[in-house]
Coordinates of C-alpha atoms (C1' of nucleotides) in Angstrom, one line a residue:
Chain A
X161 CA 18.1 -9.3 -5.5
X162 CA 16.3 -6.4 -4.1
X163 CA 13.2 -8.3 -3.2
X164 CA 14.9 -9.6 -0.1
X165 CA 13.6 -6.6 1.5
X166 CA 9.9 -7.7 1.3
X167 CA 10.6 -11.3 2.2
X168 CA 9.1 -10.6 5.5
X169 CA 6.0 -9.2 3.9
X170 CA 5.6 -12.1 1.7
X171 CA 6.2 -14.5 4.4
X172 CA 3.5 -13.0 6.6
X173 CA 1.0 -13.1 3.7
X174 CA 1.9 -16.6 3.0
X175 CA 1.3 -17.4 6.6
X176 CA -2.2 -15.7 6.8
X177 CA -3.3 -17.4 3.6
X178 CA -2.0 -20.8 4.8
X179 CA -4.1 -20.2 7.9
X180 CA -1.1 -20.2 10.3
X181 CA -2.3 -16.6 11.3
X182 CA -6.0 -16.1 11.9
X183 CA -7.9 -12.7 11.8
X184 CA -7.5 -10.9 14.9
X185 CA -4.3 -12.7 15.9
X186 CA -1.6 -10.4 17.3
X187 CA 1.8 -9.9 15.8
X188 CA 4.6 -8.6 18.0
X189 CA 7.3 -6.8 16.2
X190 CA 10.1 -8.0 18.4
X191 CA 9.0 -11.6 18.1
X192 CA 8.9 -11.6 14.4
X193 CA 12.3 -9.9 14.3
X194 CA 13.7 -12.7 16.5
X195 CA 12.2 -15.2 14.1
X196 CA 13.5 -13.6 10.9
X197 CA 16.9 -12.7 12.6
X198 CA 16.5 -8.9 11.8
X199 CA 15.8 -5.9 13.9
X200 CA 12.4 -4.5 14.5
X201 CA 13.1 -1.7 12.0
X202 CA 12.6 -4.0 9.0
X203 CA 9.8 -6.0 10.5
X204 CA 8.0 -2.7 11.2
X205 CA 8.4 -1.5 7.6
X206 CA 7.0 -4.8 6.3
X207 CA 4.1 -4.5 8.7
X208 CA 3.4 -0.9 7.4
X209 CA 3.3 -2.1 3.9
X210 CA 1.0 -4.8 4.9
X211 CA -1.1 -2.3 6.6
X212 CA -1.4 -0.2 3.4
X213 CA -2.4 -3.4 1.6
X214 CA -5.1 -4.1 4.0
X215 CA -3.9 -7.3 5.6
X216 CA -2.8 -6.1 9.0
X217 CA -3.7 -3.1 11.3
X218 CA -2.1 -1.5 14.2
X219 CA -3.5 -0.5 17.6
X220 CA -1.6 2.4 19.2
X221 CA 1.1 0.9 21.5
X222 CA -0.9 -2.2 21.7
X223 CA 0.2 -4.4 18.8
X224 CA -0.3 -5.4 15.4
X225 CA -3.2 -7.5 14.4
X226 CA -4.2 -9.5 11.4
X227 CA -7.3 -7.7 10.2
X228 CA -10.5 -8.8 11.4
X229 CA -12.9 -7.3 9.1
X230 CA -16.3 -6.1 10.6
X231 CA -19.4 -7.3 8.7
X232 CA -19.5 -4.0 6.9
X233 CA -15.9 -4.2 5.9
X234 CA -16.3 -7.7 4.8
X235 CA -19.1 -6.8 2.7
X236 CA -17.1 -3.8 1.1
X237 CA -14.3 -6.2 0.3
X238 CA -16.6 -8.6 -1.6
X239 CA -18.5 -5.9 -3.3
X240 CA -15.1 -4.2 -4.4
X241 CA -14.1 -7.6 -5.7
X242 CA -17.3 -8.0 -7.6
X243 CA -17.0 -4.5 -9.3
X244 CA -13.5 -5.2 -10.3
X245 CA -13.9 -8.6 -11.6
X246 CA -17.0 -7.8 -13.5
X247 CA -15.0 -5.0 -15.1
X248 CA -12.3 -7.5 -15.9
X249 CA -14.4 -10.0 -17.5
X250 CA -16.3 -7.3 -19.5
X251 CA -13.1 -6.1 -20.8
X252 CA -11.9 -9.4 -22.2
X253 CA -11.5 -9.0 -26.0
X254 CA -10.5 -12.4 -26.8
X255 CA -10.4 -15.7 -25.1
X256 CA -7.3 -17.6 -25.7
X257 CA -7.8 -21.4 -25.7
X258 CA -4.6 -22.0 -23.9
X259 CA -5.7 -19.6 -21.2
X260 CA -8.9 -21.6 -20.7
X261 CA -6.9 -24.9 -20.7
X262 CA -4.8 -23.6 -17.8
X263 CA -7.7 -22.4 -15.7
X264 CA -9.6 -25.8 -16.3
X265 CA -6.5 -27.5 -14.9
X266 CA -6.7 -25.1 -11.9
X267 CA -10.4 -25.9 -11.3
X268 CA -9.5 -29.8 -11.3
X269 CA -6.9 -29.0 -8.6
X270 CA -9.6 -27.2 -6.6
X271 CA -11.8 -30.3 -6.8
X272 CA -8.9 -32.5 -5.7
X273 CA -8.2 -30.1 -2.6
X274 CA -11.8 -30.2 -1.8
X275 CA -12.0 -34.0 -1.6
X276 CA -8.8 -34.0 0.6
X277 CA -10.9 -31.6 2.9
X278 CA -7.7 -29.4 3.5
X279 CA -9.4 -26.1 4.4
X280 CA -6.4 -24.0 3.9
X281 CA -5.3 -25.3 0.5
X282 CA -8.9 -25.4 -0.6
X283 CA -9.7 -21.8 0.2
X284 CA -6.4 -20.6 -1.1
X285 CA -6.9 -22.3 -4.4
X286 CA -10.4 -20.9 -4.8
X287 CA -8.9 -17.6 -4.3
X288 CA -6.0 -18.2 -6.8
X289 CA -8.5 -18.9 -9.4
X290 CA -9.4 -15.3 -9.5
X291 CA -6.0 -14.1 -9.2
X292 CA -5.1 -16.2 -12.3
X293 CA -8.0 -15.0 -14.2
X294 CA -6.7 -11.6 -13.5
X295 CA -3.2 -12.6 -14.4
X296 CA -4.0 -13.5 -18.0
X297 CA -5.2 -10.1 -18.6
X298 CA -1.5 -9.3 -18.4
X299 CA -1.8 -6.1 -16.5
X300 CA 0.4 -6.1 -13.4
X301 CA -1.5 -3.1 -11.8
X302 CA -4.8 -5.0 -11.9
X303 CA -3.4 -8.3 -10.9
X304 CA -1.9 -6.8 -7.8
X305 CA -5.2 -5.2 -7.0
X306 CA -7.1 -8.4 -7.5
X307 CA -4.5 -10.3 -5.5
X308 CA -4.7 -8.0 -2.5
X309 CA -8.2 -7.9 -2.4
X310 CA -8.5 -11.7 -2.9
X311 CA -6.2 -12.2 0.0
X312 CA -8.4 -10.2 2.2
X313 CA -11.6 -12.2 1.4
X314 CA -9.8 -15.4 1.4
X315 CA -8.8 -14.6 4.9
X316 CA -12.5 -14.2 5.7
X317 CA -13.6 -17.4 3.9
X318 CA -11.0 -19.4 5.5
X319 CA -12.6 -18.9 8.8
X320 CA -16.2 -18.7 8.2
X321 CA -17.0 -20.6 5.0
X322 CA -18.5 -24.0 5.5
X323 CA -17.1 -26.7 3.4
X324 CA -20.2 -27.2 1.3
X325 CA -19.6 -23.7 -0.1
X326 CA -16.3 -24.6 -1.4
X327 CA -17.6 -27.2 -3.8
X328 CA -20.3 -24.8 -5.1
X329 CA -17.6 -22.1 -5.6
X330 CA -15.5 -24.6 -7.7
X331 CA -18.6 -25.4 -9.7
X332 CA -19.1 -21.7 -10.4
X333 CA -15.7 -21.4 -11.5
X334 CA -16.3 -24.2 -14.1
X335 CA -19.4 -22.3 -15.2
X336 CA -17.7 -19.1 -15.7
X337 CA -15.1 -20.8 -17.7
X338 CA -17.8 -22.4 -20.0
X339 CA -19.3 -19.0 -20.7
X340 CA -15.8 -17.6 -21.6
X341 CA -15.0 -20.4 -23.9
X342 CA -18.3 -19.8 -25.5
X343 CA -17.4 -16.3 -26.0
X344 CA -20.3 -15.3 -24.0
X345 CA -18.7 -12.3 -22.0
X346 CA -22.0 -10.9 -20.8
X347 CA -23.0 -14.2 -19.3
X348 CA -19.5 -14.9 -17.8
X349 CA -19.8 -11.3 -16.0
X350 CA -23.1 -12.2 -14.8
X351 CA -21.9 -15.6 -13.6
X352 CA -19.0 -13.8 -11.9
X353 CA -21.3 -11.3 -10.1
X354 CA -23.6 -14.1 -8.8
X355 CA -20.6 -16.3 -7.8
X356 CA -19.1 -13.5 -5.6
X357 CA -22.6 -12.8 -4.0
X358 CA -22.8 -16.5 -3.3
X359 CA -19.5 -16.7 -1.6
X360 CA -20.3 -13.7 0.6
X361 CA -23.7 -15.1 1.4
X362 CA -22.0 -18.3 2.4
X363 CA -19.9 -16.8 5.1
X364 CA -21.4 -16.9 8.7
X365 CA -21.2 -13.3 10.0
X366 CA -22.6 -14.3 13.5
X367 CA -19.2 -15.8 14.4
X368 CA -17.3 -13.0 12.9
X369 CA -19.0 -10.5 15.1
X370 CA -17.9 -12.3 18.2
X371 CA -14.5 -10.9 19.6
X372 CA -13.9 -14.1 21.6
X373 CA -13.3 -16.3 18.7
X374 CA -9.8 -17.4 20.0
X375 CA -11.1 -18.3 23.3
X376 CA -13.9 -20.3 21.8
X377 CA -11.5 -22.2 19.9
X378 CA -9.5 -23.2 22.8
X379 CA -12.5 -23.9 25.0
X380 CA -14.5 -25.9 22.6
X381 CA -12.8 -28.8 20.9
X382 CA -15.7 -31.1 21.8
X383 CA -18.1 -29.0 19.9
X384 CA -21.8 -29.0 21.1
X385 CA -21.7 -26.5 23.9
X386 CA -20.2 -23.7 21.8
X387 CA -21.4 -22.9 18.4
X388 CA -18.5 -23.0 16.0
X389 CA -18.6 -22.8 12.1
X390 CA -15.2 -24.2 11.5
X391 CA -13.2 -25.2 14.6
X392 CA -9.9 -25.8 12.7
X393 CA -7.5 -25.1 15.5
X394 CA -5.2 -23.3 13.3
X395 CA -2.3 -21.0 14.3
X396 CA -0.4 -23.6 16.0
X397 CA 2.5 -23.8 13.6
X398 CA 5.2 -21.2 13.9
X399 CA 5.9 -18.8 11.1
X400 CA 9.0 -20.1 9.5
X401 CA 9.0 -18.2 6.3
X402 CA 8.3 -20.7 3.3
X403 CA 8.1 -17.9 0.9
X404 CA 5.2 -19.7 -1.1
X405 CA 3.0 -16.8 -2.0
X406 CA 4.8 -15.2 -4.9
X407 CA 3.5 -13.7 -8.2
Chain B
X192 CA -6.2 11.9 16.3
X193 CA -4.0 9.0 15.0
X194 CA -3.9 10.3 11.5
X195 CA -1.2 12.6 12.4
X196 CA 1.1 9.7 11.4
X197 CA 0.1 10.0 7.7
X198 CA 0.2 13.7 7.6
X199 CA 3.6 13.5 5.6
X200 CA 2.1 11.0 3.3
X201 CA -0.9 13.0 2.4
X202 CA 1.3 16.1 2.1
X203 CA 3.6 14.5 -0.5
X204 CA 0.5 13.3 -2.5
X205 CA -1.0 16.8 -2.2
X206 CA 2.2 18.2 -3.5
X207 CA 2.5 15.7 -6.4
X208 CA -1.1 16.4 -7.4
X209 CA -0.7 20.1 -7.0
X210 CA 2.3 19.8 -9.5
X211 CA 4.9 20.9 -7.0
X212 CA 6.7 17.5 -7.3
X213 CA 7.0 16.3 -11.0
X214 CA 7.6 12.7 -12.0
X215 CA 11.2 11.6 -11.8
X216 CA 11.9 14.2 -9.1
X217 CA 14.1 13.3 -6.3
X218 CA 13.0 13.2 -2.6
X219 CA 15.6 13.2 -0.1
X220 CA 14.6 11.6 3.3
X221 CA 16.8 14.0 5.4
X222 CA 15.4 17.1 3.6
X223 CA 11.8 16.0 4.1
X224 CA 12.6 15.2 7.7
X225 CA 14.0 18.8 8.1
X226 CA 11.0 20.4 6.5
X227 CA 8.6 18.5 8.6
X228 CA 10.6 18.9 11.7
X229 CA 10.6 15.0 12.3
X230 CA 13.3 12.3 12.1
X231 CA 14.0 10.3 9.0
X232 CA 12.3 7.4 10.4
X233 CA 8.9 8.7 10.0
X234 CA 9.5 10.2 6.5
X235 CA 10.8 6.9 5.5
X236 CA 7.7 5.1 6.8
X237 CA 5.6 7.5 4.9
X238 CA 7.5 7.0 1.6
X239 CA 7.3 3.2 2.0
X240 CA 3.6 3.5 2.3
X241 CA 3.6 5.7 -0.9
X242 CA 5.7 3.1 -2.5
X243 CA 3.0 0.5 -2.0
X244 CA 0.6 2.8 -3.4
X245 CA 2.6 3.3 -6.6
X246 CA 3.3 7.0 -6.1
X247 CA 7.1 6.9 -5.4
X248 CA 9.9 4.4 -5.9
X249 CA 13.3 4.0 -4.5
X250 CA 16.6 3.2 -6.1
X251 CA 18.8 1.5 -3.7
X252 CA 21.2 4.1 -2.0
X253 CA 20.5 6.6 -4.5
X254 CA 17.3 8.2 -3.5
X255 CA 13.4 8.2 -3.6
X256 CA 11.9 9.4 -6.7
X257 CA 8.3 10.5 -7.7
X258 CA 7.3 7.6 -10.2
X259 CA 8.0 8.3 -13.7
X260 CA 5.9 5.6 -15.5
X261 CA 7.4 4.0 -18.6
X262 CA 5.0 4.0 -21.6
X263 CA 4.1 0.5 -20.7
X264 CA 3.3 1.2 -17.1
X265 CA 1.3 4.3 -18.1
X266 CA -0.9 2.1 -20.3
X267 CA -1.3 -0.4 -17.5
X268 CA -2.4 2.4 -15.3
X269 CA -5.0 3.7 -17.6
X270 CA -6.2 0.2 -18.6
X271 CA -6.7 -0.7 -15.0
X272 CA -8.7 2.3 -14.4
X273 CA -10.9 1.6 -17.4
X274 CA -11.5 -1.9 -16.2
X275 CA -12.5 -0.9 -12.7
X276 CA -14.5 2.1 -13.6
X277 CA -16.4 0.1 -16.2
X278 CA -17.1 -2.3 -13.4
X279 CA -18.1 0.5 -11.2
X280 CA -20.6 2.0 -13.7
X281 CA -22.0 -1.3 -14.7
X282 CA -22.7 -2.0 -10.9
X283 CA -24.7 0.9 -10.4
X284 CA -28.2 0.0 -9.4
X285 CA -30.0 3.2 -9.0
X286 CA -28.8 6.8 -9.9
X287 CA -29.8 9.2 -7.1
X288 CA -30.7 12.7 -8.5
X289 CA -28.8 14.4 -5.7
X290 CA -25.6 12.5 -6.7
X291 CA -26.1 13.6 -10.4
X292 CA -26.6 17.3 -9.2
X293 CA -23.3 17.2 -7.1
X294 CA -21.4 15.7 -10.2
X295 CA -22.9 18.4 -12.5
X296 CA -21.6 21.0 -10.1
X297 CA -18.1 19.4 -10.3
X298 CA -18.1 19.4 -14.0
X299 CA -19.0 23.2 -13.9
X300 CA -15.9 23.6 -11.7
X301 CA -13.8 21.8 -14.3
X302 CA -15.0 24.1 -17.0
X303 CA -14.0 27.2 -14.8
X304 CA -10.6 25.7 -14.1
X305 CA -10.0 25.3 -17.9
X306 CA -10.9 28.7 -18.8
X307 CA -8.6 29.8 -16.0
X308 CA -6.0 27.8 -17.7
X309 CA -4.6 26.5 -14.5
X310 CA -3.0 23.3 -15.3
X311 CA -2.6 21.8 -11.9
X312 CA -6.1 22.7 -10.7
X313 CA -7.5 21.8 -14.1
X314 CA -5.9 18.2 -14.1
X315 CA -6.6 17.6 -10.3
X316 CA -10.3 18.2 -10.9
X317 CA -10.6 16.1 -13.9
X318 CA -9.2 13.3 -11.9
X319 CA -11.5 14.2 -8.9
X320 CA -14.5 13.6 -11.1
X321 CA -13.8 10.0 -11.2
X322 CA -13.0 9.8 -7.5
X323 CA -16.2 11.4 -6.6
X324 CA -18.1 9.1 -9.0
X325 CA -16.5 6.2 -7.0
X326 CA -17.2 7.8 -3.7
X327 CA -21.0 7.8 -4.3
X328 CA -20.8 4.0 -4.5
X329 CA -20.2 4.3 -0.8
X330 CA -17.4 1.7 -0.7
X331 CA -14.4 2.9 0.9
X332 CA -12.2 0.0 -0.4
X333 CA -13.1 1.0 -4.1
X334 CA -12.8 4.6 -3.5
X335 CA -9.3 4.1 -2.2
X336 CA -8.3 2.0 -5.2
X337 CA -9.7 4.4 -7.7
X338 CA -8.3 7.3 -5.9
X339 CA -4.7 5.9 -5.9
X340 CA -5.0 4.8 -9.5
X341 CA -6.4 8.3 -10.4
X342 CA -3.5 9.9 -8.7
X343 CA -1.1 7.9 -10.8
X344 CA -2.6 8.9 -14.1
X345 CA -3.2 12.5 -12.9
X346 CA 0.5 12.6 -12.4
X347 CA 1.0 11.6 -16.0
X348 CA -1.6 13.9 -17.5
X349 CA -0.3 16.9 -15.6
X350 CA 2.9 16.8 -17.5
X351 CA 1.9 15.4 -20.8
X352 CA -1.7 16.3 -21.6
X353 CA -2.1 19.3 -23.9
X354 CA -4.7 21.8 -22.8
X355 CA -7.1 21.0 -25.6
X356 CA -7.6 17.5 -24.3
X357 CA -8.7 18.7 -20.9
X358 CA -11.9 20.5 -22.4
X359 CA -12.7 17.3 -24.3
X360 CA -12.3 15.3 -21.0
X361 CA -14.7 17.6 -19.2
X362 CA -17.3 17.3 -22.0
X363 CA -16.9 13.5 -21.8
X364 CA -17.7 13.8 -18.0
X365 CA -20.9 15.6 -19.0
X366 CA -22.0 12.9 -21.5
X367 CA -21.3 10.3 -18.9
X368 CA -23.6 12.1 -16.5
X369 CA -26.3 12.4 -19.2
X370 CA -26.3 8.6 -19.8
X371 CA -26.3 7.9 -16.0
X372 CA -29.2 10.4 -15.6
X373 CA -31.2 8.8 -18.3
X374 CA -30.6 5.4 -16.5
X375 CA -28.7 4.1 -19.5
X376 CA -26.1 2.3 -17.6
X377 CA -24.6 0.4 -20.6
X378 CA -24.1 3.5 -22.4
X379 CA -22.5 5.2 -19.6
X380 CA -20.0 2.4 -19.4
X381 CA -19.4 2.6 -23.0
X382 CA -18.7 6.3 -22.7
X383 CA -16.4 5.8 -19.7
X384 CA -14.4 3.4 -21.6
X385 CA -14.0 5.7 -24.6
X386 CA -13.3 8.6 -22.4
X387 CA -10.4 6.9 -20.7
X388 CA -9.0 5.6 -24.0
X389 CA -9.2 9.3 -25.2
X390 CA -7.4 10.5 -22.2
X391 CA -4.7 8.0 -22.7
X392 CA -4.5 8.7 -26.4
X393 CA -4.0 12.3 -25.6
X394 CA -0.8 12.1 -23.6
X395 CA 2.6 12.6 -25.5
X396 CA 4.6 9.5 -24.9
X397 CA 7.6 10.8 -26.7
X398 CA 8.3 13.4 -24.1
X399 CA 7.9 10.9 -21.4
X400 CA 10.4 8.6 -22.9
X401 CA 13.2 11.2 -22.5
X402 CA 14.9 11.0 -19.1
X403 CA 16.1 14.7 -19.6
X404 CA 12.8 16.3 -18.9
X405 CA 14.1 18.4 -16.1
X406 CA 17.0 19.7 -18.0
X407 CA 14.7 20.5 -20.9
X408 CA 12.4 22.6 -18.8
X409 CA 15.2 24.7 -17.7
X410 CA 16.8 25.1 -21.0
X411 CA 13.7 25.8 -23.1
X412 CA 11.5 28.5 -21.6
X413 CA 11.4 30.2 -25.1
X414 CA 9.9 27.1 -26.8
X415 CA 10.5 26.4 -30.5
X416 CA 14.0 25.0 -30.2
X417 CA 13.1 22.2 -27.9
X418 CA 9.8 20.4 -28.3
X419 CA 7.8 20.6 -25.1
X420 CA 4.3 19.6 -24.6
X421 CA 3.7 21.5 -21.5
X422 CA 6.5 23.6 -20.1
X423 CA 4.9 24.6 -16.9
X424 CA 8.1 25.1 -14.9
X425 CA 6.7 23.4 -11.9
X426 CA 8.5 22.1 -8.7
X427 CA 9.7 25.5 -7.7
X428 CA 7.6 25.9 -4.6
X429 CA 8.8 24.3 -1.7
X430 CA 7.0 21.6 0.1
X431 CA 5.4 23.1 3.0
X432 CA 2.5 20.7 3.8
X433 CA -0.9 22.2 3.0
X434 CA -2.8 19.1 3.7
X435 CA -5.2 19.7 0.9
X436 CA -5.6 16.2 -0.4
X437 CA -8.0 14.7 2.0
X438 CA -10.8 12.1 1.5
Chain C
dG62 C1' 45.5 16.1 -23.2
dC63 C1' 43.1 11.7 -21.9
dG64 C1' 41.7 8.0 -19.3
dA65 C1' 41.8 5.3 -15.2
dT66 C1' 42.1 5.2 -10.2
dC67 C1' 41.1 6.8 -5.7
dA68 C1' 39.2 9.2 -2.0
dC69 C1' 35.4 11.7 -0.5
dT70 C1' 30.6 13.0 -0.1
dC71 C1' 25.9 12.1 0.1
dT72 C1' 22.1 9.1 0.7
dT73 C1' 19.9 5.1 1.9
dG74 C1' 19.8 0.5 4.8
dT75 C1' 19.9 -1.3 9.3
dA76 C1' 20.2 -1.6 14.1
dT77 C1' 19.9 0.1 18.6
dA78 C1' 18.5 3.3 22.5
dC79 C1' 15.1 5.6 24.7
dA80 C1' 10.3 7.8 25.4
dA81 C1' 5.5 7.1 25.9
dC82 C1' 1.8 4.8 26.8
dA83 C1' -1.8 0.8 27.3
dG84 C1' -2.8 -3.1 30.1
dT85 C1' -2.4 -5.7 34.4
dG86 C1' -1.8 -7.2 38.8
dA87 C1' -0.8 -5.8 43.6
dT88 C1' -1.8 -3.1 47.4
dG89 C1' -4.3 -0.4 50.5
dG90 C1' -8.6 1.9 52.1
dG91 C1' -13.4 1.7 53.0
Chain D
dC266 C1' -15.4 -8.3 50.4
dC267 C1' -15.0 -4.7 46.8
dC268 C1' -13.1 -0.8 44.6
dA269 C1' -9.8 2.7 43.5
dT270 C1' -5.0 3.7 43.1
dC271 C1' -0.3 2.8 41.9
dA272 C1' 3.7 0.6 40.2
dC273 C1' 5.3 -2.5 36.8
dT274 C1' 5.7 -4.8 32.5
dG275 C1' 5.3 -5.2 27.6
dT276 C1' 4.8 -3.0 23.2
dT277 C1' 4.9 0.4 20.1
dG278 C1' 6.5 5.3 18.5
dT279 C1' 10.5 8.1 17.5
dA280 C1' 15.1 9.5 17.3
dT281 C1' 19.8 8.7 16.6
dA282 C1' 24.0 6.3 15.3
dC283 C1' 26.7 3.7 12.3
dA284 C1' 27.4 0.7 8.1
dA285 C1' 27.4 0.3 3.1
dG286 C1' 27.1 1.6 -1.3
dA287 C1' 26.6 4.9 -5.5
dG288 C1' 28.1 8.9 -7.6
dT289 C1' 31.6 12.5 -8.4
dG290 C1' 35.5 15.1 -8.7
dA291 C1' 40.4 15.4 -8.2
dT292 C1' 44.8 13.3 -8.9
dC293 C1' 47.9 10.5 -11.1
dG294 C1' 50.1 7.9 -14.8
dC295 C1' 50.7 7.8 -19.6

DNA sequence: GCGATCACTCTTGTATACAACAGTGATGGG
DNA sequence: CCCATCACTGTTGTATACAAGAGTGATCGC
């Protein structure tokens, strides 16, 4: 299989989406090379592809970093998703009952994850809903775009979205399915728009602006003294592939 | 400036959009390296980024090729554009007179290019209209997506779109602006949808399916014997940068 | 004459070596 | 005690070397 080339790429995305890498976190080429047992060349190529996809960025001769979107960039990502997903819903010609059934099942999984209060799985699933919605359009180009964009915003939500917002999101998903099932495309599009707006409104930008996030997490396990939206001392597991994020 | 890194990337895109590279054409790493006066490493990295953006593809140990979309892939690209641009138009809140003025000016340029019968400039400008429309949304993420997607379809149109369709396209652009100016967003979206459908319908897939396109162009300058949508013996100029395609 | 085999070439795939620079801590002067 | 300078370390940036496979043409057997 040719796809062994982008094993690293997928693995990094999976790690980000699973919360093992946090925004702003540094990735060192040689370390990754050691972990995967390959040379820097391949790691570097994978990172460059991820850069194109907006997942990582490089600071000259300093290192690679998981993107830490500014408030403005975060807004742009959410707005882009809104535009594209509205277009997607508006372009739906017929709603297959089977597709609805699948998505309903997915929303149930979301609910389960919410009650298990597993932040990573929860936010991941909430993003996956949108990807699956795009998937049933049957257009790989669109699916990839939505998938990448969702990964970006998921990365934001994972750190800055309070738990309460997750439940709300899942309910929104249910309402969107209701509208779709009823064949009310316009209403589904409207709900989608409101939904993404709500998700964006739910994130706490004040935390994001602060460049000392990592430090805060280390210094404030006891809460109270330092304001922290979602402590979640992530990024303690090592990388170790687990090529989960496939398509 | 850091952007010197992707000079190669931009240059290749420019060459493709200017018709100096045709779909299916082969790119040899070492040749490009020689032309740009750098090592294969940098060329390779640029090509990989272009691969992520859907402009080139690689066949293991055979070479890099400008993408030659299959009928199915072409359809997916057009459909993706339709979905996204419908979403874009539908999301427009207010139409600035200044923006309309700029776009009107652009459409005039299109007309000029059509009468000059310059295939490359013509098709390029027709694509640029959509990019500029996306630009005035002020969202760099969306602009990049539309830009990449437009590049892909432009690449198709350039080879397979008959001249008559270009005039029709430009008229469509005018109508879309009319609707926008009148504040009739829904109508603008509808027109956009029809427009992209028309563009797609205008391409001649029968030529595209044929893998001997290059041969045909060489053997049939006199027409008649070999069917050819747009002979346009392109790809005779060498690369030579001219970093025209900026954003 | 025709087909299969083989050697050769061309090109990518991968690793490694070295250059260039940012960041950091030590050292020395005031 | 504080600040500037300097050497050092760590990391990316770039080039080069070599491995591996695809394609091609010649050669050989029939």
